[in-house]
Short mmCIF file of C-alpha atoms in Angstrom, two decimals:
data_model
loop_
_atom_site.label_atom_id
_atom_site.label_comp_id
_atom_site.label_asym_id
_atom_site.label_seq_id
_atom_site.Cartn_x
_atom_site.Cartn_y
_atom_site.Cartn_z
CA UNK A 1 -35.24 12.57 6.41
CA UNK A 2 -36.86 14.82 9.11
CA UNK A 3 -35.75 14.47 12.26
CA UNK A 4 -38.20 14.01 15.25
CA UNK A 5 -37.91 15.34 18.69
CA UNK A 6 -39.30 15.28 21.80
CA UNK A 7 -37.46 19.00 23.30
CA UNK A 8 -40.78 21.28 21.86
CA UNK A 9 -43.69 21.06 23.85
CA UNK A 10 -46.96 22.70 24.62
CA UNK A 11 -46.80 25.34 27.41
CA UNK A 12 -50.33 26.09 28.98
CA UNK A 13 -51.13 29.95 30.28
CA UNK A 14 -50.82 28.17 33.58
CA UNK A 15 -47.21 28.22 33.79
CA UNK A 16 -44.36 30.47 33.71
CA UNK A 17 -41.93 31.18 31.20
CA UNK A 18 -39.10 30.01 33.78
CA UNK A 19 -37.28 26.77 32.43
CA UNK A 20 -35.77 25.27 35.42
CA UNK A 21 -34.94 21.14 36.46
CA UNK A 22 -33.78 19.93 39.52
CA UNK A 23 -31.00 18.24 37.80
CA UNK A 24 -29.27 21.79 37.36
CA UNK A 25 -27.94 21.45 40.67
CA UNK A 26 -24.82 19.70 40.49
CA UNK A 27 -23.43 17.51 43.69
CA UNK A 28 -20.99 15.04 44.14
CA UNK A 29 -20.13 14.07 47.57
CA UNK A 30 -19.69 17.65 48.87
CA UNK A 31 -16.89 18.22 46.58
CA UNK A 32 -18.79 20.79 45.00
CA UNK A 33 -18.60 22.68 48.17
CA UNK A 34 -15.08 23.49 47.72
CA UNK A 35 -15.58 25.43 43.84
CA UNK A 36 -16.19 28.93 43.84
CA UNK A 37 -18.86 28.34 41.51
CA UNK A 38 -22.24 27.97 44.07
CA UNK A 39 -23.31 24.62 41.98
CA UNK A 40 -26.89 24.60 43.63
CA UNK A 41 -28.01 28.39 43.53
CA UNK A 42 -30.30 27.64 40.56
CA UNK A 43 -32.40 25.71 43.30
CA UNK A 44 -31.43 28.64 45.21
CA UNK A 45 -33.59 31.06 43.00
CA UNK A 46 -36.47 28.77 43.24
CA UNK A 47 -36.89 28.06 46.54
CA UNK A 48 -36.64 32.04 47.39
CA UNK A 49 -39.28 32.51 44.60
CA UNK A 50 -41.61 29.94 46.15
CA UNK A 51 -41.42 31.57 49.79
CA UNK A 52 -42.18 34.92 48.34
CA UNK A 53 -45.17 32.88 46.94
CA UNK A 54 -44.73 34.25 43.28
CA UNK A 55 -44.31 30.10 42.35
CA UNK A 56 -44.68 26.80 42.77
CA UNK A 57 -43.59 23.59 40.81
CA UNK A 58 -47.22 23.05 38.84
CA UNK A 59 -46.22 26.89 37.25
CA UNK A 60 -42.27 25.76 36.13
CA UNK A 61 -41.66 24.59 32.72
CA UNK A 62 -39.47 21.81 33.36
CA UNK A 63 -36.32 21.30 30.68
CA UNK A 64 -36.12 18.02 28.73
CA UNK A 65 -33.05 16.63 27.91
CA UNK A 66 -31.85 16.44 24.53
CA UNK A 67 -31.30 13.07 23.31
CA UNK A 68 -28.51 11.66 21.18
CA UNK A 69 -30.00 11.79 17.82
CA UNK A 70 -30.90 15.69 19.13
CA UNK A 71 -27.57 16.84 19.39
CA UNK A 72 -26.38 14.92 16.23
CA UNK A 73 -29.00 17.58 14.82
CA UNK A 74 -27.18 20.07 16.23
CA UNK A 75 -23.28 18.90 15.69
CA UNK A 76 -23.68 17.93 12.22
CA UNK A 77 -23.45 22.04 12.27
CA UNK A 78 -20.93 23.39 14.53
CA UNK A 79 -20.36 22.12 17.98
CA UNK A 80 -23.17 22.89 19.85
CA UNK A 81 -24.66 25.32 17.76
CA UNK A 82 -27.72 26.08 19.52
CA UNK A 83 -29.08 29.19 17.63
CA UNK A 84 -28.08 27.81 14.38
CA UNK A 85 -30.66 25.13 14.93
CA UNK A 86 -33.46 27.82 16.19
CA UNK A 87 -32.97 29.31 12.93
CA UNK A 88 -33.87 26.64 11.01
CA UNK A 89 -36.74 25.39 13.58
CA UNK A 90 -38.74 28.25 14.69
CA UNK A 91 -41.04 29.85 11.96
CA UNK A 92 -40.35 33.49 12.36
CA UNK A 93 -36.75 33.11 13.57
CA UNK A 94 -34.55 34.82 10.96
CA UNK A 95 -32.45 37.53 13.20
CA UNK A 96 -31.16 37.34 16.82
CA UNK A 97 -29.09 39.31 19.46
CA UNK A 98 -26.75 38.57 21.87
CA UNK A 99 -26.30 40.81 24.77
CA UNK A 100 -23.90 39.32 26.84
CA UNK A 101 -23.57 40.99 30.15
CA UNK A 102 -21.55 38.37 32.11
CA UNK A 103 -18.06 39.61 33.64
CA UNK A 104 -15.60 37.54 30.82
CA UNK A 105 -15.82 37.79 27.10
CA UNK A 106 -18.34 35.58 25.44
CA UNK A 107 -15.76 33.86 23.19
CA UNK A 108 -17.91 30.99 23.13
CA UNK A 109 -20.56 31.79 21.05
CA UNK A 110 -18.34 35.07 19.58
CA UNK A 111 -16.00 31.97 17.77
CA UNK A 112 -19.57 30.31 17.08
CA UNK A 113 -20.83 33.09 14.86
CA UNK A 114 -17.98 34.50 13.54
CA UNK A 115 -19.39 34.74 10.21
CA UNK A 116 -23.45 34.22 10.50
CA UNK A 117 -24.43 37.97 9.84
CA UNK A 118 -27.83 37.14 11.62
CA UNK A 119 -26.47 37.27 15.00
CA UNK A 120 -25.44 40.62 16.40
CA UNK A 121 -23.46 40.12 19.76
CA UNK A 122 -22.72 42.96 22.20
CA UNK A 123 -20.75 42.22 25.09
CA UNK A 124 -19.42 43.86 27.71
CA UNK A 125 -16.74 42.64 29.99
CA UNK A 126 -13.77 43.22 32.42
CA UNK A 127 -11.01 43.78 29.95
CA UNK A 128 -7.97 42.57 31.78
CA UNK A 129 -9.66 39.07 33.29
CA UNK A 130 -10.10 35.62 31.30
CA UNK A 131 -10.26 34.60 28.02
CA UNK A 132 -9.24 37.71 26.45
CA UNK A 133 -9.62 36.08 23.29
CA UNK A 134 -8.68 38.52 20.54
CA UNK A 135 -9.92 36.32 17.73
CA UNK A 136 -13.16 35.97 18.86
CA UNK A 137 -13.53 39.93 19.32
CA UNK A 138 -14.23 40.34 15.61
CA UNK A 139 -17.17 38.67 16.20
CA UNK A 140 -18.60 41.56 18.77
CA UNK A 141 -20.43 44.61 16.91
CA UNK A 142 -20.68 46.43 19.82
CA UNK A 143 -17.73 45.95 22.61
CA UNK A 144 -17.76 47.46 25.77
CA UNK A 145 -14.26 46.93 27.66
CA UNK A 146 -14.72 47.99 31.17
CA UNK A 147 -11.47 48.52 34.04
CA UNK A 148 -11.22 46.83 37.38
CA UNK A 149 -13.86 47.79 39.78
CA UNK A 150 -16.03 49.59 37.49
CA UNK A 151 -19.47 50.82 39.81
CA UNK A 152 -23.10 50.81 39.50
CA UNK A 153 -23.44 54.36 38.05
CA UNK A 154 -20.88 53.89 34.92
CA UNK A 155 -21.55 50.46 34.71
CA UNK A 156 -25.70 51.15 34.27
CA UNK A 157 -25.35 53.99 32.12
CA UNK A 158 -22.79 52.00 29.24
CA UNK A 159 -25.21 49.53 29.43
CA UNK A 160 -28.06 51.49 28.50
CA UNK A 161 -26.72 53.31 25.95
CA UNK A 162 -25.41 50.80 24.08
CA UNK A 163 -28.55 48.78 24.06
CA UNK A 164 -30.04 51.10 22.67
CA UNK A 165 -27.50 51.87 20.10
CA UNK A 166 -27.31 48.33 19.12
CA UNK A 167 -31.01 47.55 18.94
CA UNK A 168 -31.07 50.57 16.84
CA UNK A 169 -28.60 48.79 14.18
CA UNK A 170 -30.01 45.24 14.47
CA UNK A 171 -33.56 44.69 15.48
CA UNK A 172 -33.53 41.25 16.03
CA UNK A 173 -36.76 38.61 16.05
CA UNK A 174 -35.06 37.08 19.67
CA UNK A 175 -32.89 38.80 21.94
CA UNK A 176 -30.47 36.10 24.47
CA UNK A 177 -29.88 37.72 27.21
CA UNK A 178 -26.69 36.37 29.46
CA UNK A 179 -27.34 37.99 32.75
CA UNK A 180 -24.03 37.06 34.57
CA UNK A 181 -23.90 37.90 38.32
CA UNK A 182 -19.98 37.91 38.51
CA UNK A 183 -20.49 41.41 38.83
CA UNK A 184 -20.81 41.73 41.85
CA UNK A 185 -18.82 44.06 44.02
CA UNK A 186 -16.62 40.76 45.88
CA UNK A 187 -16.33 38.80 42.94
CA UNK A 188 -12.24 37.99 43.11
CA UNK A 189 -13.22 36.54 39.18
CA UNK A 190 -15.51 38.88 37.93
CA UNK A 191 -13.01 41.93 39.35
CA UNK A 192 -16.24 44.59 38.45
CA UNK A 193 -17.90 46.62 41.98
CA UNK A 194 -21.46 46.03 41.02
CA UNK A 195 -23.58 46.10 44.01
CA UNK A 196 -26.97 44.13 44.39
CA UNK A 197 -29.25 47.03 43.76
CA UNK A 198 -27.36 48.19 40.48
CA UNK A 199 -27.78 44.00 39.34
CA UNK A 200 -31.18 44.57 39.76
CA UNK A 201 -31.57 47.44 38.09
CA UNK A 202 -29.39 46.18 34.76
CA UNK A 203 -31.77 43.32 34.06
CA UNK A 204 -34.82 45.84 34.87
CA UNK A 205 -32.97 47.97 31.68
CA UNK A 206 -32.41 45.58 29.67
CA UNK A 207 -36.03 44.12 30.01
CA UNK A 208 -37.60 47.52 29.40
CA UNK A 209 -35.49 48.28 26.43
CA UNK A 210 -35.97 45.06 24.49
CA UNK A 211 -40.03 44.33 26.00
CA UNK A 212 -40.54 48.40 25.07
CA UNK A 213 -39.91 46.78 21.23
CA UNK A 214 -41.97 43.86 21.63
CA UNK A 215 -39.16 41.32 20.94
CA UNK A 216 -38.83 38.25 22.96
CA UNK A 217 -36.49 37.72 25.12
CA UNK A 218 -34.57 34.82 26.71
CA UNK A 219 -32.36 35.60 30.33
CA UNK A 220 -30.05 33.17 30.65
CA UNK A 221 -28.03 33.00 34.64
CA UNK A 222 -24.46 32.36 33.70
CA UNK A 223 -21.36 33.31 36.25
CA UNK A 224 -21.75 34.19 40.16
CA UNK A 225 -19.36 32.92 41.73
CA UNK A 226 -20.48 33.78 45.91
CA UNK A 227 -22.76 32.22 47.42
CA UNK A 228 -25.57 35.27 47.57
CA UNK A 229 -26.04 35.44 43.94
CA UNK A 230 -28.87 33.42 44.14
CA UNK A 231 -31.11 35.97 46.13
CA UNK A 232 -29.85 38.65 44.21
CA UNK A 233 -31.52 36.71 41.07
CA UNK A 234 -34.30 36.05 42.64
CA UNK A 235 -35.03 39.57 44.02
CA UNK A 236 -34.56 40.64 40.30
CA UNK A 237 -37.05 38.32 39.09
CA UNK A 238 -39.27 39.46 41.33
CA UNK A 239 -38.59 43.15 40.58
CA UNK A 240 -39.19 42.05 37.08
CA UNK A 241 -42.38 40.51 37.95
CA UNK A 242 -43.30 43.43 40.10
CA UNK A 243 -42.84 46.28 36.98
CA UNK A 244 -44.79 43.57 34.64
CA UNK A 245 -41.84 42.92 32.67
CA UNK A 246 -42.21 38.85 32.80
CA UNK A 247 -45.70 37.42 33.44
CA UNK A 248 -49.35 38.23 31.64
CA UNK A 249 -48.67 40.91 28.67
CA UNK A 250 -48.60 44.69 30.35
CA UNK A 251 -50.13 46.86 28.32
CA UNK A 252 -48.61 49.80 30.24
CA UNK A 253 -45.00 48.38 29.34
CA UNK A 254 -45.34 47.64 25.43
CA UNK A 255 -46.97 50.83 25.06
CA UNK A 256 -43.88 52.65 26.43
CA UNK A 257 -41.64 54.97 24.46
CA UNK A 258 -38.58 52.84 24.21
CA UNK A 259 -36.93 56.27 23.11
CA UNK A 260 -36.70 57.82 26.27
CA UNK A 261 -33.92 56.94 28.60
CA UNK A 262 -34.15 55.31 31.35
CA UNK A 263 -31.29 56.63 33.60
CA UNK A 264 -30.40 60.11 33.29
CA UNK A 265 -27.27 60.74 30.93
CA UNK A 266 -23.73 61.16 33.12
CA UNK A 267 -20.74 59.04 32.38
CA UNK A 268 -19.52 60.18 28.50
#
């Protein structure tokens, strides 16, 4: 029997390809206060982009929630098995990559597609912090361990090479982006020295690498765990927005050579 569902609809030219609902903000009775985990900053983001006047709530494409017969679609599969289901719903959908740029190992969706050959998952992570999950490494194709305290200059230069490298052995028809701002330089979880500027500039490289081959891509904001990730996010979407990397179609960016680097070679 085919299922129906209510989580596609039509998005008109008007709005933005952010996904964003008021209901990400999670509160309960100020206790949230007391998590290192800043539980609002997704409101954050969009409150800083609607000062700087790049948005406002008619141009948001607002998340609906799955319903129960929805995610019995989904966990009939494996438990919550989001990609899985893309696969088999979106008409063009037959290859996707991971590049997981959060602080921790992925070993979430690594365990998830263990076996599916159509995901390729590069992640790269502080080696010595949470889950270390050895398992779900043989799931990575292209692993990037980094050491405490790692800085911008390494840190921007692994990353671009081996986004390159990997889109070089998987060209995918998607590209899920987890743009994780436990970097930061201060993050006593996230134990990398990433400063603001050098966030900025990773989600700039990754953009131009993956728009510079015309796949789509989806940024997803995962760890951050002080309190100023939320401008930092928002000054990167606005950088992005700024270079013509999310918005109308540049013609100037999908025309670029996505051969040519994009940070001038240093750390081996």
């Amino acid at each position: 029997m085919l299922h129906t569902t209510q989580l596609y609809q039509h998005v008109p030219e008007t709005r933005w390809p952010i996904v964003y609902s008021p209901r990400y903000n999670i509160t309960f009775m100020g206790l949230e206060k007391l998590h290192p985990f800043d539980a609002g900053k997704w409101g954050k983001v969009i409150n800083f982009l609607k000062e700087e006047k790049l948005l406002s709530d008619s141009m948001l494409v607002e998340a609906r929630e799955a319903s129960e017969e929805d995610l019995l679609v989904v966990h009939t599969r494996r438990y919550l098995n989001e990609l899985k289901f893309l696969f088999e719903r979106v008409e063009g959908i037959s290859r996707a990559t991971i590049i997981d740029l959060d602080a921790h190992q992925g070993n979430g969706h690594e365990r998830d597609f263990m076996d599916d050959k159509r995901v390729y998952i590069m992640d790269v992570y502080n080696r010595h912090i949470y889950p270390g999950d050895r398992f779900a490494k043989q799931a990575i194709r292209r692993k990037v361990e980094l050491e405490w305290g790692t800085e911008d200059d390494e840190y921007l230069v692994k990353v671009e090479r081996n986004i390159e490298k990997a889109l070089q052995e998987h060209l995918p028809d998607v590209v899920v982006y987890n743009a994780g701002t436990d970097i930061l330089e201060g993050d006593r979880l996230g134990g990398l020295s990433i400063s603001p500027a050098g966030i900025v500039k990773r989600d700039e490289l990754v953009f131009r690498m993956v728009r510079g081959r015309q796949v789509p891509i989806l940024m997803v904001t995962s760890g951050g765990y002080q309190k100023r990730t939320a401008r930092i996010i928002a000054d990167s979407i606005l950088n992005l927005f700024g270079l013509g990397l999310i918005g109308p179609e540049s013609p100037s960016i999908l025309a670029q050579n996505s051969d040519t680097p994009l940070l001038p070679p240093a750390v081996p």
